[in-house]
Structure formats: C-alpha cells, structure tokens
Coordinates of C-alpha atoms and ligand atoms in Angstrom, one line a residue:
X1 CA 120.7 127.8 -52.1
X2 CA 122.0 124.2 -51.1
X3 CA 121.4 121.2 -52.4
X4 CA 121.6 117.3 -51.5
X5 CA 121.3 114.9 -54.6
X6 CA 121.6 111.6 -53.4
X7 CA 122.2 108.8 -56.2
X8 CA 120.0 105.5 -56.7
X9 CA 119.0 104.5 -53.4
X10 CA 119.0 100.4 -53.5
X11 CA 116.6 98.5 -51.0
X12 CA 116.4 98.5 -47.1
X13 CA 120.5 99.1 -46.6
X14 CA 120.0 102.1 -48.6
X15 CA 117.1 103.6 -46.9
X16 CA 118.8 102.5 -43.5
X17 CA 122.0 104.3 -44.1
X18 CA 119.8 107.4 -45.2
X19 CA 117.8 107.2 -41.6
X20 CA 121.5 107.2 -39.8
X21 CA 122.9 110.2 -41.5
X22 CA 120.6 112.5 -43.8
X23 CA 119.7 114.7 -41.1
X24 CA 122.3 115.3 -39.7
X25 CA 124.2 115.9 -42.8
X26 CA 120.7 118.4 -43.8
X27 CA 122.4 120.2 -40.3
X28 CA 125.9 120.5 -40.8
X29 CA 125.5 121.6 -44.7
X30 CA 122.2 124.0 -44.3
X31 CA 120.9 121.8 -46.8
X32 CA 117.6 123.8 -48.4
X33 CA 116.4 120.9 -50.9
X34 CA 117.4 117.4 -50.9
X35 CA 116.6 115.1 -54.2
X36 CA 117.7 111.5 -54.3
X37 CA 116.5 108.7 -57.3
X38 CA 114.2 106.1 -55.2
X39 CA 113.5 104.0 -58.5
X40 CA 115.3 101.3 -56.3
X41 CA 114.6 102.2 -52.9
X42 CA 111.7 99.1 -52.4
X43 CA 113.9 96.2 -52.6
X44 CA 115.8 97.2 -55.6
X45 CA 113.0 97.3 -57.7
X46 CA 110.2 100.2 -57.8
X47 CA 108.9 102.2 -54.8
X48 CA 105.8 102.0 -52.3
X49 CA 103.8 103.8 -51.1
X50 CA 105.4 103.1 -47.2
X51 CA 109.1 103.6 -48.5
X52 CA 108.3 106.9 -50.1
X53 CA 106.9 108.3 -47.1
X54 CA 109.4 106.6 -45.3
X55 CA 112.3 108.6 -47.4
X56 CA 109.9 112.0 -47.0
X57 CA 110.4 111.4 -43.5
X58 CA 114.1 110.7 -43.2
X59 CA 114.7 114.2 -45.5
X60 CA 114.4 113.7 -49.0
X61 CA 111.8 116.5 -50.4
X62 CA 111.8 114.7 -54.2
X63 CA 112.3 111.8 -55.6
X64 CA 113.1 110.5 -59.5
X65 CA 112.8 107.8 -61.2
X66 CA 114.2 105.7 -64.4
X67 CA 113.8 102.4 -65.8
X68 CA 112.3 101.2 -62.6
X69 CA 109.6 103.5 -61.9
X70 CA 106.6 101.4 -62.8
X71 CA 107.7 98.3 -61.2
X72 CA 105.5 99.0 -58.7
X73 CA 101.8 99.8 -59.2
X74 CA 101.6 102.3 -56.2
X75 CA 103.9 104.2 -58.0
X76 CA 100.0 105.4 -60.1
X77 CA 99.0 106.9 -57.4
X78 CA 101.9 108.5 -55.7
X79 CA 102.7 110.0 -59.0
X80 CA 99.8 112.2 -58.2
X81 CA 100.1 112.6 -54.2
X82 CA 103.6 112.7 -53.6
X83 CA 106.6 114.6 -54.8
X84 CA 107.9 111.7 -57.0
X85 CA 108.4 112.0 -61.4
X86 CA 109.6 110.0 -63.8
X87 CA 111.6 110.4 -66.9
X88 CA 110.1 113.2 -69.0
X89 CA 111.0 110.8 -71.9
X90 CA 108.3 108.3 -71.5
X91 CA 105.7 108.5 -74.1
X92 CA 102.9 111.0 -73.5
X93 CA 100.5 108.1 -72.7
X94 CA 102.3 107.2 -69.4
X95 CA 101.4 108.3 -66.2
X96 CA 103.2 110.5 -63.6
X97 CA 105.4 113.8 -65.4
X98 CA 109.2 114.2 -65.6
X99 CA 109.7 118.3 -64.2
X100 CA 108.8 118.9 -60.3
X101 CA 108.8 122.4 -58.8
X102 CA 109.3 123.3 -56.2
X103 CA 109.7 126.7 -53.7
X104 CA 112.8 127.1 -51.4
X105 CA 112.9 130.7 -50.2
X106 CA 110.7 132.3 -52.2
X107 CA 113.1 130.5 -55.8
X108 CA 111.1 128.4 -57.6
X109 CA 113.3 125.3 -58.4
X110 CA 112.5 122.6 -61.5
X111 CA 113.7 119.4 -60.9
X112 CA 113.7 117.5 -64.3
X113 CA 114.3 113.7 -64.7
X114 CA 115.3 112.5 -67.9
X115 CA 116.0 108.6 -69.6
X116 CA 118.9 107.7 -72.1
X117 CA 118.4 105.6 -75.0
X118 CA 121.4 102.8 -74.9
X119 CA 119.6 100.0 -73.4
X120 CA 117.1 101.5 -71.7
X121 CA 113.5 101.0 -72.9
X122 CA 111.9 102.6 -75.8
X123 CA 111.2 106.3 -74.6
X124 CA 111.5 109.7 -76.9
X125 CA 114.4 111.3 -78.1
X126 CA 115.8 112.9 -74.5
X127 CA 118.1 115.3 -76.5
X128 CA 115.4 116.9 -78.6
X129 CA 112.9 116.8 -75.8
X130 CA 115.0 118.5 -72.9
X131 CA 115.7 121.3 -75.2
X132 CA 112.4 122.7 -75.5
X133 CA 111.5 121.8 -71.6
X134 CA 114.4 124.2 -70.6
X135 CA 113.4 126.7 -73.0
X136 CA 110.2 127.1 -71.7
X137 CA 110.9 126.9 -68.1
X138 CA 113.1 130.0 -68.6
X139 CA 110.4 131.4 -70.4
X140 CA 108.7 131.5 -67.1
X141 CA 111.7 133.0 -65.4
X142 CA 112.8 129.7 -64.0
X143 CA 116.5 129.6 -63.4
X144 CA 117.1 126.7 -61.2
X145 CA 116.9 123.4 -63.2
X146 CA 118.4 120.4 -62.0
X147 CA 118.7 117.3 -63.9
X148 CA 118.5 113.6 -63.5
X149 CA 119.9 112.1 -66.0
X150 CA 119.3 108.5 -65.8
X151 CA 121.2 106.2 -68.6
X152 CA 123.7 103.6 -68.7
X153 CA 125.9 105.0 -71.0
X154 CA 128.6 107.7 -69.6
X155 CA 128.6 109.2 -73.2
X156 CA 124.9 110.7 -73.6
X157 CA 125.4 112.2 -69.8
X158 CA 128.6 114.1 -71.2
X159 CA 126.8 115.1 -74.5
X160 CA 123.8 116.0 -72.5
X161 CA 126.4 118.7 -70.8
X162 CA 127.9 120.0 -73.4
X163 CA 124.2 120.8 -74.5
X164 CA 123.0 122.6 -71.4
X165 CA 125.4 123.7 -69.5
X166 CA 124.7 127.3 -70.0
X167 CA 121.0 126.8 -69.5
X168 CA 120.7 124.6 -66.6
X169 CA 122.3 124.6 -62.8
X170 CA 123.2 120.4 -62.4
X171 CA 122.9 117.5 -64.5
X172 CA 123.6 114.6 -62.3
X173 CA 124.1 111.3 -63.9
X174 CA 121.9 108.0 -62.2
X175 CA 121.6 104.2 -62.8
X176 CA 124.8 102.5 -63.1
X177 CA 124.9 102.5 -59.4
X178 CA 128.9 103.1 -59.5
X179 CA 129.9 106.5 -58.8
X180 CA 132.6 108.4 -60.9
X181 CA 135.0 110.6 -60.4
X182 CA 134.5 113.5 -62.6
X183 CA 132.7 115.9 -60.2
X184 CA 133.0 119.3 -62.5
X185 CA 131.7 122.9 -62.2
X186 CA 131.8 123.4 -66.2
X187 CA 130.3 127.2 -66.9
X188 CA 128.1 127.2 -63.8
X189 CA 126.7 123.6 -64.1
X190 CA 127.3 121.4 -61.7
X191 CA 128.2 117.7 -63.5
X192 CA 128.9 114.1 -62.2
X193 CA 128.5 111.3 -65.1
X194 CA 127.4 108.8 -62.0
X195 CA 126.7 110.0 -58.2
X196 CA 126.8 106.0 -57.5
X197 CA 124.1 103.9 -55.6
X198 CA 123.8 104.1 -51.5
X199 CA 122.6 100.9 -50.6
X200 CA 125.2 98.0 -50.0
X201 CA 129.0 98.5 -51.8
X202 CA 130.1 95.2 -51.6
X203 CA 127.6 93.2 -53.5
X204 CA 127.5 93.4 -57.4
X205 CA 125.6 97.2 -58.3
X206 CA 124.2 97.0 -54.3
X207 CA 122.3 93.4 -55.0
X208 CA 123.6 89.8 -53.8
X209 CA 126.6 88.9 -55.5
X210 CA 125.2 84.9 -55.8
X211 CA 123.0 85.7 -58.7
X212 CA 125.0 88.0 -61.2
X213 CA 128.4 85.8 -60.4
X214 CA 125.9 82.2 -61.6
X215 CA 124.1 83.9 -64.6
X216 CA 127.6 85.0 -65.7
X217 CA 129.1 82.1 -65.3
X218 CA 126.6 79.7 -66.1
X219 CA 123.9 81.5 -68.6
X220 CA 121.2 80.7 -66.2
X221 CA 119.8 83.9 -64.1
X222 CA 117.4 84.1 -61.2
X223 CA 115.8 86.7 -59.3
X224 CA 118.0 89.5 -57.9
X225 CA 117.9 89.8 -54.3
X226 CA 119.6 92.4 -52.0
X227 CA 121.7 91.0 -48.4
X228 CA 120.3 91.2 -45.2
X229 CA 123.6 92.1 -43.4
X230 CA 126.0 94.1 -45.9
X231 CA 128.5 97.2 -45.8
X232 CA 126.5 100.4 -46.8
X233 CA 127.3 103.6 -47.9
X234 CA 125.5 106.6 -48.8
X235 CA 127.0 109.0 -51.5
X236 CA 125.8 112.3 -52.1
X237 CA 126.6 115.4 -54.2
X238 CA 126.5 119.0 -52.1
X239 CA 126.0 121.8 -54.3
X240 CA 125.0 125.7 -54.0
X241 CA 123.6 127.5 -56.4
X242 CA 123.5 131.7 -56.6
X243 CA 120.2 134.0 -57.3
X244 CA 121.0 133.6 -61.1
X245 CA 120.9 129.6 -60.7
X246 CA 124.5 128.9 -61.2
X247 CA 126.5 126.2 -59.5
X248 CA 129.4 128.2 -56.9
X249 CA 130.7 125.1 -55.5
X250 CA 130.0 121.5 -55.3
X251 CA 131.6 118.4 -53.6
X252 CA 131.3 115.1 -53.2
X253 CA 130.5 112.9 -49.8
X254 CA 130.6 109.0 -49.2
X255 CA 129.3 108.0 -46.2
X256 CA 130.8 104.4 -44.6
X257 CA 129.5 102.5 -41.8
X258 CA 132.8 101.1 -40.9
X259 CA 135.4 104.2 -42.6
X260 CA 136.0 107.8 -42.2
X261 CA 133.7 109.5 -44.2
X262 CA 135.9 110.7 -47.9
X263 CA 134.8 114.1 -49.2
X264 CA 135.6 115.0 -52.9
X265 CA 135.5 118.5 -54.2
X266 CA 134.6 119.2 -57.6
X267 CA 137.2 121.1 -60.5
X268 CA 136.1 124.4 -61.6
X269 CA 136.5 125.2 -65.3
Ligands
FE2_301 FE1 117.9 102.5 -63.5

C-alpha cells in the first residue's frame, strides 16, 4: 500500500500548487491513500466547506487538523460529512473525532490525529491517550495506523516514537510549517519530526513576511495575511506499507514552481 502525507497546507498558494501536481504525482507513485493537514488550507486559518471539497477533488482522501480546526464554524458540520478529524486530544465535549478509517483494497487503514502540549491549547494528555487508542484498534485487528502528530515542539514528536513505533506504521510530525530533515524508517515506522508546510516558502511560516518582521520588531502585531503572488512549494512524504502494516520504504519530495523537484529518501534502522 502507498501512501501520500502532505504537511500543513497554508491558504490559496498551497491549495494551488496541490491542483498543479497531486495527480499527477497520485500517477507516477500508484498512490492508494493520500492524507494531507488542511487546518490552514482556508487562508491560513481553518477550513470551509468549498476548500475541503476543493482539496477532495484535487486528491486528498483525508484531512487533519490541529490548533486551527475550529477557526472556522463549517468545520461543525463537515466534521460529520466529510473525511476531516481533529486531534483525538481535545476534550470529550468537542465536536468532530481524532481516528478516521478508512478501506484501501480490502485493509482497513486508521488515520489518527493527535495535539502536543507545549504551547498549544489545553487538550488531554496525548501520551496517555494514544496508548489505549492503538491498543484497541489492534484489538480489532487494525494494523495500519498513521499518525498526525501535530505540536510545536520537535521533542514530544521523537518521544511519541520511541513510544509507538512497534505499534503503529507512520507518525508524521505537523504545525511548524518547516520541514526537517530526519526522514527515518525506525522498526517499521515511518518518522519525520516536521513534513513542512506547502503553501508559499518565502514568507515567514507561508504567511506575509510584513506582519511577523513589525510585531517583532516593534511589539505591535496585526492580522496575518498570506501573498497573492509568492514562490510555492508542496512537500510530501511517499511511504509503502506491507500486509502486516509496516513501513518498507519511504522518501521525501518537494515540489518547486521555479526548481527541479529534490527527492529525499529516508534512513533505515
Ligand atoms: Fe497548527
């Protein structure tokens, strides 16, 4: 089975770049399942209605949130129509769940999405939580579990792997936006701390530079906006998975408007 996990997908250059190339990299790479984090994908913050189905229709099957989920108010209903979660992590009283499944040739696949605690809002303990998820997904004889893992700091997404990575086929690290170069296969599970944003790469974290370079020179902020005109790219982790739900080879691809695309393939330990 082969997968596409696509990192936080920032505003209308990042949905733009995914309509030029997704499909045809779903061709060249027999791509069965494609996940990407859209927490971003309407203008940096939240997602619609229209840009979900607009996603669904350029090739992404699911979609994951973080921080950002409920910064829209469609985001209520599309929890419930369309193939989009949220952090498992939020308290129980929140809507929308945190584990998707899906079928791909006849494999049922989980896909889990999960929050960190190190400035992120006030959401249950991931560690103790994701434990007892896996455990009972395997209980039901589910063997392919990929993870979002969406947190700021690099050190809970390594923990989180040393934790899991006999039980789980990918933990893929979201939400810093900058991607990291630590693609691993440790013990079957597929690991990047950061896949990086697609969206535009030469802004600050794929918003207009104007605003973050004032508020940090200055003190005073201002709403984050994203460019109109801007130099894209889309990054994406390729990874297969066998019948038992282990990871047999994963790499890296970044996507440029205006540069060779670079391909990265992950060490194997
Ligand atoms: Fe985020």
């Amino acid at each position: 089975m082969k997968i596409g996990f696509i990192g936080d997908i920032v505003g209308k250059p990042g949905r733009l770049i995914i309509h030029k190339h997704l499909q045809l990299l779903r061709e060249e790479y027999s791509l069965d399942l494609v996940i990407a984090n859209a927490e971003n994908a309407s203008h940096g913050f939240g997602l619609t209605t229209k840009n979900c189905e607009e996603l669904m229709g350029y090739g992404i099957d699911v979609m994951t949130g973080g921080n950002h989920s409920f910064d829209k108010k469609e985001i209520f209903t599309l929890f419930e129509t369309h193939p989009v979660i949220r952090p498992m992590n939020y308290p129980v009283a929140a809507p929308g769940k945190g584990v998707y499944l899906i079928e791909i040739a006849g494999t049922k696949v989980a896909v889990l999405n999960l929050m960190g605690h190190y400035t992120m809002p006030l959401v249950d303990n991931p560690f103790t939580m994701i434990t007892s998820v896996v455990a009972s997904l395997k209980a039901e004889g589910i063997k392919h579990i990929i993870i979002d893992m969406h947190a700021e700091a690099s050190s809970e997404k390594a923990a989180l792997l040393h934790m899991l990575r006999e039980d789980v086929s990918a933990i893929l690290g979201t939400h810093t936006h900058v991607g990291t170069d630590d693609l691993q296969i440790k013990r079957g599970c597929c690991y990047v701390t950061d896949v990086g944003l697609t969206g535009c790469r030469d802004g600050v974290i794929g918003m207009d530079k104007e605003v973050p370079l004032r508020r940090f020179l200055t003190g005073i902020g201002g709403h984050h906006d994203i460019p109109d005109q801007c130099k894209a790219i889309l990054q994406m982790i390729l990874f297969e998975l066998d019948a038992s739900g282990r990871c047999i080879g994963a790499q890296k691809v970044k996507i440029y408007e205006d540069y060779p695309p670079v391909i990265t393939q992950a060490w194997v330990e």
